């Protein structure tokens, strides 16, 4: 057990590195997004949510390509991408972008 802990402690993605603490800090963004799901869609910024989607997508690729591969960062940004896409759909529905067109209006 002590040797496993020592191996984790001294690993290239262990707690002595930014490969560990960066993703830990980024989980705060995911938690904030989850808390915001309870807020009304009128309070969601479409621009900021779109930027967060692009940011998470770019950093998912970075986490996959960096050596050593950073699975903690990848999981953090994948979770954030899911939360932000949920928020973006709530914003779009709240602003009428995802509403169905009326049948009578399209035939005239």
PDB file of N, CA and C in Angstrom:
ATOM      1  N   UNK A   1       0.827  -1.192   0.000  1.00  0.00           N
ATOM      2  CA  UNK A   1       0.000   0.000   0.000  1.00  0.00           C
ATOM      3  C   UNK A   1       0.870   1.254   0.000  1.00  0.00           C
ATOM      4  N   UNK A   2       1.883   1.282   0.823  1.00  0.00           N
ATOM      5  CA  UNK A   2       2.763   2.450   0.873  1.00  0.00           C
ATOM      6  C   UNK A   2       3.507   2.627  -0.439  1.00  0.00           C
ATOM      7  N   UNK A   3       3.884   1.526  -1.076  1.00  0.00           N
ATOM      8  CA  UNK A   3       4.600   1.647  -2.349  1.00  0.00           C
ATOM      9  C   UNK A   3       3.667   2.158  -3.454  1.00  0.00           C
ATOM     10  N   UNK A   4       2.383   1.770  -3.418  1.00  0.00           N
ATOM     11  CA  UNK A   4       1.420   2.295  -4.390  1.00  0.00           C
ATOM     12  C   UNK A   4       1.215   3.792  -4.208  1.00  0.00           C
ATOM     13  N   UNK A   5       1.105   4.227  -2.955  1.00  0.00           N
ATOM     14  CA  UNK A   5       0.947   5.646  -2.680  1.00  0.00           C
ATOM     15  C   UNK A   5       2.189   6.414  -3.106  1.00  0.00           C
ATOM     16  N   UNK A   6       3.357   5.891  -2.817  1.00  0.00           N
ATOM     17  CA  UNK A   6       4.615   6.542  -3.199  1.00  0.00           C
ATOM     18  C   UNK A   6       4.725   6.634  -4.730  1.00  0.00           C
ATOM     19  N   UNK A   7       4.309   5.578  -5.427  1.00  0.00           N
ATOM     20  CA  UNK A   7       4.338   5.594  -6.893  1.00  0.00           C
ATOM     21  C   UNK A   7       3.392   6.667  -7.438  1.00  0.00           C
ATOM     22  N   UNK A   8       2.186   6.777  -6.863  1.00  0.00           N
ATOM     23  CA  UNK A   8       1.243   7.817  -7.280  1.00  0.00           C
ATOM     24  C   UNK A   8       1.797   9.197  -6.952  1.00  0.00           C
ATOM     25  N   UNK A   9       2.359   9.363  -5.779  1.00  0.00           N
ATOM     26  CA  UNK A   9       2.883  10.655  -5.329  1.00  0.00           C
ATOM     27  C   UNK A   9       3.989  11.157  -6.253  1.00  0.00           C
ATOM     28  N   UNK A  10       4.826  10.253  -6.717  1.00  0.00           N
ATOM     29  CA  UNK A  10       5.962  10.639  -7.554  1.00  0.00           C
ATOM     30  C   UNK A  10       5.712  10.468  -9.056  1.00  0.00           C
ATOM     31  N   UNK A  11       4.508  10.106  -9.457  1.00  0.00           N
ATOM     32  CA  UNK A  11       4.224   9.877 -10.874  1.00  0.00           C
ATOM     33  C   UNK A  11       4.193  11.209 -11.640  1.00  0.00           C
ATOM     34  N   UNK A  12       4.320  11.150 -12.973  1.00  0.00           N
ATOM     35  CA  UNK A  12       4.294  12.374 -13.783  1.00  0.00           C
ATOM     36  C   UNK A  12       2.950  13.101 -13.773  1.00  0.00           C
ATOM     37  N   UNK A  13       1.887  12.447 -13.313  1.00  0.00           N
ATOM     38  CA  UNK A  13       0.576  13.102 -13.206  1.00  0.00           C
ATOM     39  C   UNK A  13       0.085  13.111 -11.763  1.00  0.00           C
ATOM     40  N   UNK A  14       0.993  12.968 -10.828  1.00  0.00           N
ATOM     41  CA  UNK A  14       0.635  12.924  -9.411  1.00  0.00           C
ATOM     42  C   UNK A  14       0.410  14.296  -8.813  1.00  0.00           C
ATOM     43  N   UNK A  15       0.158  14.363  -7.514  1.00  0.00           N
ATOM     44  CA  UNK A  15      -0.197  15.613  -6.853  1.00  0.00           C
ATOM     45  C   UNK A  15       0.937  16.629  -6.748  1.00  0.00           C
ATOM     46  N   UNK A  16       2.124  16.285  -7.188  1.00  0.00           N
ATOM     47  CA  UNK A  16       3.222  17.249  -7.210  1.00  0.00           C
ATOM     48  C   UNK A  16       3.235  18.071  -8.502  1.00  0.00           C
ATOM     49  N   UNK A  17       2.301  17.807  -9.400  1.00  0.00           N
ATOM     50  CA  UNK A  17       2.332  18.431 -10.720  1.00  0.00           C
ATOM     51  C   UNK A  17       1.052  19.206 -11.027  1.00  0.00           C
ATOM     52  N   UNK A  18       1.131  20.047 -12.054  1.00  0.00           N
ATOM     53  CA  UNK A  18      -0.063  20.758 -12.524  1.00  0.00           C
ATOM     54  C   UNK A  18      -0.995  19.821 -13.277  1.00  0.00           C
ATOM     55  N   UNK A  19      -0.495  18.658 -13.699  1.00  0.00           N
ATOM     56  CA  UNK A  19      -1.366  17.675 -14.354  1.00  0.00           C
ATOM     57  C   UNK A  19      -2.431  17.158 -13.389  1.00  0.00           C
ATOM     58  N   UNK A  20      -2.208  17.316 -12.108  1.00  0.00           N
ATOM     59  CA  UNK A  20      -3.165  16.888 -11.096  1.00  0.00           C
ATOM     60  C   UNK A  20      -4.017  18.067 -10.616  1.00  0.00           C
ATOM     61  N   UNK A  21      -3.387  19.167 -10.215  1.00  0.00           N
ATOM     62  CA  UNK A  21      -4.102  20.271  -9.588  1.00  0.00           C
ATOM     63  C   UNK A  21      -4.917  21.103 -10.567  1.00  0.00           C
ATOM     64  N   UNK A  22      -4.498  21.175 -11.833  1.00  0.00           N
ATOM     65  CA  UNK A  22      -5.291  21.888 -12.844  1.00  0.00           C
ATOM     66  C   UNK A  22      -6.675  21.290 -13.001  1.00  0.00           C
ATOM     67  N   UNK A  23      -6.770  19.972 -13.242  1.00  0.00           N
ATOM     68  CA  UNK A  23      -8.098  19.360 -13.350  1.00  0.00           C
ATOM     69  C   UNK A  23      -8.915  19.441 -12.064  1.00  0.00           C
ATOM     70  N   UNK A  24      -8.255  19.325 -10.931  1.00  0.00           N
ATOM     71  CA  UNK A  24      -8.988  19.424  -9.660  1.00  0.00           C
ATOM     72  C   UNK A  24      -9.653  20.788  -9.554  1.00  0.00           C
ATOM     73  N   UNK A  25      -8.928  21.846  -9.909  1.00  0.00           N
ATOM     74  CA  UNK A  25      -9.501  23.193  -9.877  1.00  0.00           C
ATOM     75  C   UNK A  25     -10.610  23.348 -10.914  1.00  0.00           C
ATOM     76  N   UNK A  26     -10.455  22.726 -12.082  1.00  0.00           N
ATOM     77  CA  UNK A  26     -11.454  22.839 -13.144  1.00  0.00           C
ATOM     78  C   UNK A  26     -12.768  22.146 -12.799  1.00  0.00           C
ATOM     79  N   UNK A  27     -12.760  21.217 -11.862  1.00  0.00           N
ATOM     80  CA  UNK A  27     -14.017  20.589 -11.457  1.00  0.00           C
ATOM     81  C   UNK A  27     -14.964  21.612 -10.841  1.00  0.00           C
ATOM     82  N   UNK A  28     -14.425  22.731 -10.358  1.00  0.00           N
ATOM     83  CA  UNK A  28     -15.272  23.807  -9.838  1.00  0.00           C
ATOM     84  C   UNK A  28     -16.190  24.376 -10.904  1.00  0.00           C
ATOM     85  N   UNK A  29     -15.718  24.432 -12.162  1.00  0.00           N
ATOM     86  CA  UNK A  29     -16.546  24.919 -13.270  1.00  0.00           C
ATOM     87  C   UNK A  29     -17.710  23.966 -13.502  1.00  0.00           C
ATOM     88  N   UNK A  30     -17.443  22.673 -13.428  1.00  0.00           N
ATOM     89  CA  UNK A  30     -18.497  21.670 -13.617  1.00  0.00           C
ATOM     90  C   UNK A  30     -19.541  21.784 -12.502  1.00  0.00           C
ATOM     91  N   UNK A  31     -19.076  21.924 -11.275  1.00  0.00           N
ATOM     92  CA  UNK A  31     -19.997  22.044 -10.136  1.00  0.00           C
ATOM     93  C   UNK A  31     -20.850  23.307 -10.276  1.00  0.00           C
ATOM     94  N   UNK A  32     -20.231  24.419 -10.676  1.00  0.00           N
ATOM     95  CA  UNK A  32     -20.988  25.662 -10.866  1.00  0.00           C
ATOM     96  C   UNK A  32     -22.052  25.497 -11.947  1.00  0.00           C
ATOM     97  N   UNK A  33     -21.709  24.806 -13.026  1.00  0.00           N
ATOM     98  CA  UNK A  33     -22.681  24.558 -14.090  1.00  0.00           C
ATOM     99  C   UNK A  33     -23.835  23.704 -13.615  1.00  0.00           C
ATOM    100  N   UNK A  34     -23.531  22.706 -12.797  1.00  0.00           N
ATOM    101  CA  UNK A  34     -24.595  21.850 -12.253  1.00  0.00           C
ATOM    102  C   UNK A  34     -25.517  22.631 -11.321  1.00  0.00           C
ATOM    103  N   UNK A  35     -24.948  23.532 -10.547  1.00  0.00           N
ATOM    104  CA  UNK A  35     -25.769  24.362  -9.654  1.00  0.00           C
ATOM    105  C   UNK A  35     -26.659  25.294 -10.472  1.00  0.00           C
ATOM    106  N   UNK A  36     -26.137  25.806 -11.594  1.00  0.00           N
ATOM    107  CA  UNK A  36     -26.898  26.739 -12.433  1.00  0.00           C
ATOM    108  C   UNK A  36     -28.061  26.081 -13.166  1.00  0.00           C
ATOM    109  N   UNK A  37     -28.114  24.761 -13.213  1.00  0.00           N
ATOM    110  CA  UNK A  37     -29.226  24.084 -13.887  1.00  0.00           C
ATOM    111  C   UNK A  37     -30.554  24.403 -13.206  1.00  0.00           C
ATOM    112  N   UNK A  38     -30.517  24.725 -11.924  1.00  0.00           N
ATOM    113  CA  UNK A  38     -31.742  25.053 -11.192  1.00  0.00           C
ATOM    114  C   UNK A  38     -32.215  26.480 -11.461  1.00  0.00           C
ATOM    115  N   UNK A  39     -31.382  27.309 -12.067  1.00  0.00           N
ATOM    116  CA  UNK A  39     -31.748  28.702 -12.323  1.00  0.00           C
ATOM    117  C   UNK A  39     -32.587  28.797 -13.598  1.00  0.00           C
ATOM    118  N   UNK A  40     -33.376  29.858 -13.721  1.00  0.00           N
ATOM    119  CA  UNK A  40     -34.209  30.006 -14.922  1.00  0.00           C
ATOM    120  C   UNK A  40     -33.354  30.266 -16.170  1.00  0.00           C
ATOM    121  N   UNK A  41     -33.824  29.837 -17.339  1.00  0.00           N
ATOM    122  CA  UNK A  41     -33.057  29.997 -18.577  1.00  0.00           C
ATOM    123  C   UNK A  41     -32.762  31.456 -18.943  1.00  0.00           C
ATOM    124  N   UNK A  42     -33.559  32.385 -18.441  1.00  0.00           N
ATOM    125  CA  UNK A  42     -33.329  33.799 -18.731  1.00  0.00           C
ATOM    126  C   UNK A  42     -32.011  34.299 -18.160  1.00  0.00           C
ATOM    127  N   UNK A  43     -31.492  33.620 -17.155  1.00  0.00           N
ATOM    128  CA  UNK A  43     -30.237  34.036 -16.525  1.00  0.00           C
ATOM    129  C   UNK A  43     -29.007  33.478 -17.230  1.00  0.00           C
ATOM    130  N   UNK A  44     -29.184  32.612 -18.221  1.00  0.00           N
ATOM    131  CA  UNK A  44     -28.061  31.985 -18.916  1.00  0.00           C
ATOM    132  C   UNK A  44     -27.554  32.920 -20.001  1.00  0.00           C
ATOM    133  N   UNK A  45     -26.257  33.094 -20.061  1.00  0.00           N
ATOM    134  CA  UNK A  45     -25.628  33.863 -21.129  1.00  0.00           C
ATOM    135  C   UNK A  45     -25.292  32.906 -22.275  1.00  0.00           C
ATOM    136  N   UNK A  46     -25.929  33.110 -23.412  1.00  0.00           N
ATOM    137  CA  UNK A  46     -25.667  32.265 -24.568  1.00  0.00           C
ATOM    138  C   UNK A  46     -24.231  32.377 -25.049  1.00  0.00           C
ATOM    139  N   UNK A  47     -23.682  33.597 -25.031  1.00  0.00           N
ATOM    140  CA  UNK A  47     -22.299  33.798 -25.471  1.00  0.00           C
ATOM    141  C   UNK A  47     -21.311  33.071 -24.559  1.00  0.00           C
ATOM    142  N   UNK A  48     -21.467  33.246 -23.267  1.00  0.00           N
ATOM    143  CA  UNK A  48     -20.524  32.622 -22.323  1.00  0.00           C
ATOM    144  C   UNK A  48     -20.643  31.107 -22.358  1.00  0.00           C
ATOM    145  N   UNK A  49     -21.838  30.599 -22.457  1.00  0.00           N
ATOM    146  CA  UNK A  49     -22.029  29.157 -22.498  1.00  0.00           C
ATOM    147  C   UNK A  49     -21.429  28.570 -23.769  1.00  0.00           C
ATOM    148  N   UNK A  50     -21.568  29.276 -24.884  1.00  0.00           N
ATOM    149  CA  UNK A  50     -20.950  28.825 -26.141  1.00  0.00           C
ATOM    150  C   UNK A  50     -19.435  28.807 -26.029  1.00  0.00           C
ATOM    151  N   UNK A  51     -18.875  29.830 -25.420  1.00  0.00           N
ATOM    152  CA  UNK A  51     -17.425  29.893 -25.225  1.00  0.00           C
ATOM    153  C   UNK A  51     -16.955  28.746 -24.335  1.00  0.00           C
ATOM    154  N   UNK A  52     -17.726  28.433 -23.298  1.00  0.00           N
ATOM    155  CA  UNK A  52     -17.356  27.328 -22.415  1.00  0.00           C
ATOM    156  C   UNK A  52     -17.398  25.987 -23.154  1.00  0.00           C
ATOM    157  N   UNK A  53     -18.332  25.837 -24.096  1.00  0.00           N
ATOM    158  CA  UNK A  53     -18.398  24.608 -24.901  1.00  0.00           C
ATOM    159  C   UNK A  53     -17.154  24.471 -25.771  1.00  0.00           C
ATOM    160  N   UNK A  54     -16.761  25.552 -26.425  1.00  0.00           N
ATOM    161  CA  UNK A  54     -15.565  25.525 -27.277  1.00  0.00           C
ATOM    162  C   UNK A  54     -14.318  25.284 -26.427  1.00  0.00           C
ATOM    163  N   UNK A  55     -14.222  25.967 -25.293  1.00  0.00           N
ATOM    164  CA  UNK A  55     -13.091  25.813 -24.373  1.00  0.00           C
ATOM    165  C   UNK A  55     -12.934  24.361 -23.926  1.00  0.00           C
ATOM    166  N   UNK A  56     -14.027  23.743 -23.525  1.00  0.00           N
ATOM    167  CA  UNK A  56     -13.951  22.363 -23.049  1.00  0.00           C
ATOM    168  C   UNK A  56     -13.604  21.403 -24.174  1.00  0.00           C
ATOM    169  N   UNK A  57     -14.130  21.654 -25.366  1.00  0.00           N
ATOM    170  CA  UNK A  57     -13.806  20.792 -26.504  1.00  0.00           C
ATOM    171  C   UNK A  57     -12.311  20.885 -26.844  1.00  0.00           C
ATOM    172  N   UNK A  58     -11.769  22.095 -26.839  1.00  0.00           N
ATOM    173  CA  UNK A  58     -10.343  22.261 -27.131  1.00  0.00           C
ATOM    174  C   UNK A  58      -9.467  21.596 -26.070  1.00  0.00           C
ATOM    175  N   UNK A  59      -9.834  21.762 -24.822  1.00  0.00           N
ATOM    176  CA  UNK A  59      -9.011  21.178 -23.768  1.00  0.00           C
ATOM    177  C   UNK A  59      -9.206  19.674 -23.627  1.00  0.00           C
ATOM    178  N   UNK A  60     -10.328  19.127 -24.116  1.00  0.00           N
ATOM    179  CA  UNK A  60     -10.444  17.665 -24.172  1.00  0.00           C
ATOM    180  C   UNK A  60      -9.401  17.122 -25.144  1.00  0.00           C
ATOM    181  N   UNK A  61      -9.254  17.791 -26.281  1.00  0.00           N
ATOM    182  CA  UNK A  61      -8.245  17.367 -27.253  1.00  0.00           C
ATOM    183  C   UNK A  61      -6.844  17.506 -26.662  1.00  0.00           C
ATOM    184  N   UNK A  62      -6.588  18.629 -25.977  1.00  0.00           N
ATOM    185  CA  UNK A  62      -5.285  18.834 -25.348  1.00  0.00           C
ATOM    186  C   UNK A  62      -4.987  17.725 -24.342  1.00  0.00           C
ATOM    187  N   UNK A  63      -5.958  17.400 -23.499  1.00  0.00           N
ATOM    188  CA  UNK A  63      -5.762  16.368 -22.477  1.00  0.00           C
ATOM    189  C   UNK A  63      -5.477  15.013 -23.107  1.00  0.00           C
ATOM    190  N   UNK A  64      -6.026  14.768 -24.293  1.00  0.00           N
ATOM    191  CA  UNK A  64      -5.787  13.499 -24.978  1.00  0.00           C
ATOM    192  C   UNK A  64      -4.408  13.483 -25.634  1.00  0.00           C
ATOM    193  N   UNK A  65      -3.964  14.626 -26.150  1.00  0.00           N
ATOM    194  CA  UNK A  65      -2.721  14.676 -26.913  1.00  0.00           C
ATOM    195  C   UNK A  65      -1.474  14.871 -26.049  1.00  0.00           C
ATOM    196  N   UNK A  66      -1.608  15.487 -24.890  1.00  0.00           N
ATOM    197  CA  UNK A  66      -0.442  15.772 -24.047  1.00  0.00           C
ATOM    198  C   UNK A  66       0.167  14.461 -23.536  1.00  0.00           C
ATOM    199  N   UNK A  67       1.458  14.468 -23.363  1.00  0.00           N
ATOM    200  CA  UNK A  67       2.152  13.290 -22.828  1.00  0.00           C
ATOM    201  C   UNK A  67       2.718  13.625 -21.457  1.00  0.00           C
ATOM    202  N   UNK A  68       2.476  12.901 -20.423  1.00  0.00           N
ATOM    203  CA  UNK A  68       1.614  11.720 -20.364  1.00  0.00           C
ATOM    204  C   UNK A  68       0.144  12.123 -20.486  1.00  0.00           C
ATOM    205  N   UNK A  69      -0.646  11.251 -21.071  1.00  0.00           N
ATOM    206  CA  UNK A  69      -2.066  11.509 -21.302  1.00  0.00           C
ATOM    207  C   UNK A  69      -2.752  11.806 -19.967  1.00  0.00           C
ATOM    208  N   UNK A  70      -3.521  12.889 -19.940  1.00  0.00           N
ATOM    209  CA  UNK A  70      -4.127  13.353 -18.695  1.00  0.00           C
ATOM    210  C   UNK A  70      -5.618  12.995 -18.670  1.00  0.00           C
ATOM    211  N   UNK A  71      -5.923  11.819 -18.145  1.00  0.00           N
ATOM    212  CA  UNK A  71      -7.302  11.340 -18.103  1.00  0.00           C
ATOM    213  C   UNK A  71      -8.161  12.132 -17.124  1.00  0.00           C
ATOM    214  N   UNK A  72      -7.558  12.655 -16.070  1.00  0.00           N
ATOM    215  CA  UNK A  72      -8.300  13.458 -15.105  1.00  0.00           C
ATOM    216  C   UNK A  72      -8.793  14.746 -15.764  1.00  0.00           C
ATOM    217  N   UNK A  73      -7.935  15.390 -16.538  1.00  0.00           N
ATOM    218  CA  UNK A  73      -8.329  16.605 -17.253  1.00  0.00           C
ATOM    219  C   UNK A  73      -9.353  16.288 -18.335  1.00  0.00           C
ATOM    220  N   UNK A  74      -9.184  15.164 -19.016  1.00  0.00           N
ATOM    221  CA  UNK A  74     -10.129  14.759 -20.052  1.00  0.00           C
ATOM    222  C   UNK A  74     -11.521  14.533 -19.464  1.00  0.00           C
ATOM    223  N   UNK A  75     -11.594  13.843 -18.351  1.00  0.00           N
ATOM    224  CA  UNK A  75     -12.903  13.585 -17.736  1.00  0.00           C
ATOM    225  C   UNK A  75     -13.548  14.872 -17.224  1.00  0.00           C
ATOM    226  N   UNK A  76     -12.733  15.771 -16.711  1.00  0.00           N
ATOM    227  CA  UNK A  76     -13.244  17.051 -16.229  1.00  0.00           C
ATOM    228  C   UNK A  76     -13.867  17.845 -17.369  1.00  0.00           C
ATOM    229  N   UNK A  77     -13.162  17.951 -18.490  1.00  0.00           N
ATOM    230  CA  UNK A  77     -13.680  18.745 -19.609  1.00  0.00           C
ATOM    231  C   UNK A  77     -14.815  18.042 -20.346  1.00  0.00           C
ATOM    232  N   UNK A  78     -14.819  16.725 -20.372  1.00  0.00           N
ATOM    233  CA  UNK A  78     -15.952  16.001 -20.961  1.00  0.00           C
ATOM    234  C   UNK A  78     -17.214  16.256 -20.125  1.00  0.00           C
ATOM    235  N   UNK A  79     -17.063  16.244 -18.809  1.00  0.00           N
ATOM    236  CA  UNK A  79     -18.199  16.537 -17.926  1.00  0.00           C
ATOM    237  C   UNK A  79     -18.666  17.971 -18.105  1.00  0.00           C
ATOM    238  N   UNK A  80     -17.723  18.896 -18.206  1.00  0.00           N
ATOM    239  CA  UNK A  80     -18.089  20.295 -18.399  1.00  0.00           C
ATOM    240  C   UNK A  80     -18.769  20.501 -19.746  1.00  0.00           C
ATOM    241  N   UNK A  81     -18.305  19.805 -20.778  1.00  0.00           N
ATOM    242  CA  UNK A  81     -18.936  19.905 -22.091  1.00  0.00           C
ATOM    243  C   UNK A  81     -20.398  19.462 -22.020  1.00  0.00           C
ATOM    244  N   UNK A  82     -20.652  18.369 -21.327  1.00  0.00           N
ATOM    245  CA  UNK A  82     -22.025  17.873 -21.185  1.00  0.00           C
ATOM    246  C   UNK A  82     -22.903  18.875 -20.436  1.00  0.00           C
ATOM    247  N   UNK A  83     -22.388  19.430 -19.349  1.00  0.00           N
ATOM    248  CA  UNK A  83     -23.156  20.395 -18.563  1.00  0.00           C
ATOM    249  C   UNK A  83     -23.417  21.652 -19.384  1.00  0.00           C
ATOM    250  N   UNK A  84     -22.400  22.149 -20.084  1.00  0.00           N
ATOM    251  CA  UNK A  84     -22.565  23.383 -20.852  1.00  0.00           C
ATOM    252  C   UNK A  84     -23.501  23.189 -22.044  1.00  0.00           C
ATOM    253  N   UNK A  85     -23.468  22.022 -22.687  1.00  0.00           N
ATOM    254  CA  UNK A  85     -24.398  21.755 -23.784  1.00  0.00           C
ATOM    255  C   UNK A  85     -25.837  21.696 -23.270  1.00  0.00           C
ATOM    256  N   UNK A  86     -26.013  21.153 -22.074  1.00  0.00           N
ATOM    257  CA  UNK A  86     -27.337  21.143 -21.444  1.00  0.00           C
ATOM    258  C   UNK A  86     -27.803  22.577 -21.193  1.00  0.00           C
ATOM    259  N   UNK A  87     -26.916  23.405 -20.667  1.00  0.00           N
ATOM    260  CA  UNK A  87     -27.251  24.804 -20.408  1.00  0.00           C
ATOM    261  C   UNK A  87     -27.548  25.547 -21.714  1.00  0.00           C
ATOM    262  N   UNK A  88     -26.762  25.264 -22.759  1.00  0.00           N
ATOM    263  CA  UNK A  88     -26.963  25.925 -24.045  1.00  0.00           C
ATOM    264  C   UNK A  88     -28.320  25.548 -24.646  1.00  0.00           C
ATOM    265  N   UNK A  89     -28.718  24.290 -24.491  1.00  0.00           N
ATOM    266  CA  UNK A  89     -30.035  23.889 -24.996  1.00  0.00           C
ATOM    267  C   UNK A  89     -31.150  24.550 -24.186  1.00  0.00           C
ATOM    268  N   UNK A  90     -30.951  24.705 -22.894  1.00  0.00           N
ATOM    269  CA  UNK A  90     -31.945  25.404 -22.072  1.00  0.00           C
ATOM    270  C   UNK A  90     -32.068  26.863 -22.497  1.00  0.00           C
ATOM    271  N   UNK A  91     -30.928  27.490 -22.770  1.00  0.00           N
ATOM    272  CA  UNK A  91     -30.924  28.881 -23.236  1.00  0.00           C
ATOM    273  C   UNK A  91     -31.636  29.005 -24.582  1.00  0.00           C
ATOM    274  N   UNK A  92     -31.324  28.092 -25.517  1.00  0.00           N
ATOM    275  CA  UNK A  92     -31.926  28.133 -26.850  1.00  0.00           C
ATOM    276  C   UNK A  92     -33.446  27.911 -26.775  1.00  0.00           C
ATOM    277  N   UNK A  93     -33.880  26.978 -25.951  1.00  0.00           N
ATOM    278  CA  UNK A  93     -35.324  26.748 -25.789  1.00  0.00           C
ATOM    279  C   UNK A  93     -35.995  27.962 -25.152  1.00  0.00           C
ATOM    280  N   UNK A  94     -35.338  28.554 -24.164  1.00  0.00           N
ATOM    281  CA  UNK A  94     -35.887  29.724 -23.487  1.00  0.00           C
ATOM    282  C   UNK A  94     -36.008  30.930 -24.399  1.00  0.00           C
ATOM    283  N   UNK A  95     -35.147  31.028 -25.412  1.00  0.00           N
ATOM    284  CA  UNK A  95     -35.195  32.144 -26.354  1.00  0.00           C
ATOM    285  C   UNK A  95     -35.925  31.803 -27.644  1.00  0.00           C
ATOM    286  N   UNK A  96     -36.517  30.622 -27.719  1.00  0.00           N
ATOM    287  CA  UNK A  96     -37.334  30.250 -28.861  1.00  0.00           C
ATOM    288  C   UNK A  96     -36.570  29.727 -30.062  1.00  0.00           C
ATOM    289  N   UNK A  97     -35.297  29.454 -29.927  1.00  0.00           N
ATOM    290  CA  UNK A  97     -34.517  28.956 -31.064  1.00  0.00           C
ATOM    291  C   UNK A  97     -34.809  27.496 -31.380  1.00  0.00           C
ATOM    292  N   UNK A  98     -35.258  26.733 -30.414  1.00  0.00           N
ATOM    293  CA  UNK A  98     -35.522  25.313 -30.631  1.00  0.00           C
ATOM    294  C   UNK A  98     -37.009  24.979 -30.652  1.00  0.00           C
ATOM    295  N   UNK A  99     -37.855  25.995 -30.776  1.00  0.00           N
ATOM    296  CA  UNK A  99     -39.297  25.719 -30.817  1.00  0.00           C
ATOM    297  C   UNK A  99     -39.696  25.272 -32.218  1.00  0.00           C
ATOM    298  N   UNK A 100     -40.721  24.432 -32.287  1.00  0.00           N
ATOM    299  CA  UNK A 100     -41.202  23.916 -33.573  1.00  0.00           C
ATOM    300  C   UNK A 100     -41.983  24.995 -34.300  1.00  0.00           C
ATOM    301  N   UNK A 101     -41.852  25.007 -35.616  1.00  0.00           N
ATOM    302  CA  UNK A 101     -42.620  25.960 -36.426  1.00  0.00           C
ATOM    303  C   UNK A 101     -44.075  25.497 -36.499  1.00  0.00           C
ATOM    304  N   UNK A 102     -44.972  26.458 -36.567  1.00  0.00           N
ATOM    305  CA  UNK A 102     -46.383  26.135 -36.664  1.00  0.00           C
ATOM    306  C   UNK A 102     -46.690  25.654 -38.066  1.00  0.00           C
ATOM    307  N   UNK A 103     -47.572  24.662 -38.180  1.00  0.00           N
ATOM    308  CA  UNK A 103     -47.944  24.079 -39.475  1.00  0.00           C
ATOM    309  C   UNK A 103     -48.633  25.099 -40.360  1.00  0.00           C
ATOM    310  N   UNK A 104     -49.516  25.910 -39.819  1.00  0.00           N
ATOM    311  CA  UNK A 104     -50.277  26.875 -40.596  1.00  0.00           C
ATOM    312  C   UNK A 104     -49.409  27.993 -41.154  1.00  0.00           C
ATOM    313  N   UNK A 105     -48.394  28.391 -40.450  1.00  0.00           N
ATOM    314  CA  UNK A 105     -47.531  29.481 -40.886  1.00  0.00           C
ATOM    315  C   UNK A 105     -46.636  29.070 -42.046  1.00  0.00           C
ATOM    316  N   UNK A 106     -46.241  27.800 -42.121  1.00  0.00           N
ATOM    317  CA  UNK A 106     -45.345  27.359 -43.177  1.00  0.00           C
ATOM    318  C   UNK A 106     -46.069  27.139 -44.502  1.00  0.00           C
ATOM    319  N   UNK A 107     -47.377  26.921 -44.480  1.00  0.00           N
ATOM    320  CA  UNK A 107     -48.117  26.658 -45.722  1.00  0.00           C
ATOM    321  C   UNK A 107     -48.578  27.932 -46.415  1.00  0.00           C
ATOM    322  N   UNK A 108     -48.552  29.051 -45.721  1.00  0.00           N
ATOM    323  CA  UNK A 108     -49.013  30.331 -46.311  1.00  0.00           C
ATOM    324  C   UNK A 108     -47.928  31.040 -47.053  1.00  0.00           C
TER     325      UNK A 108
END
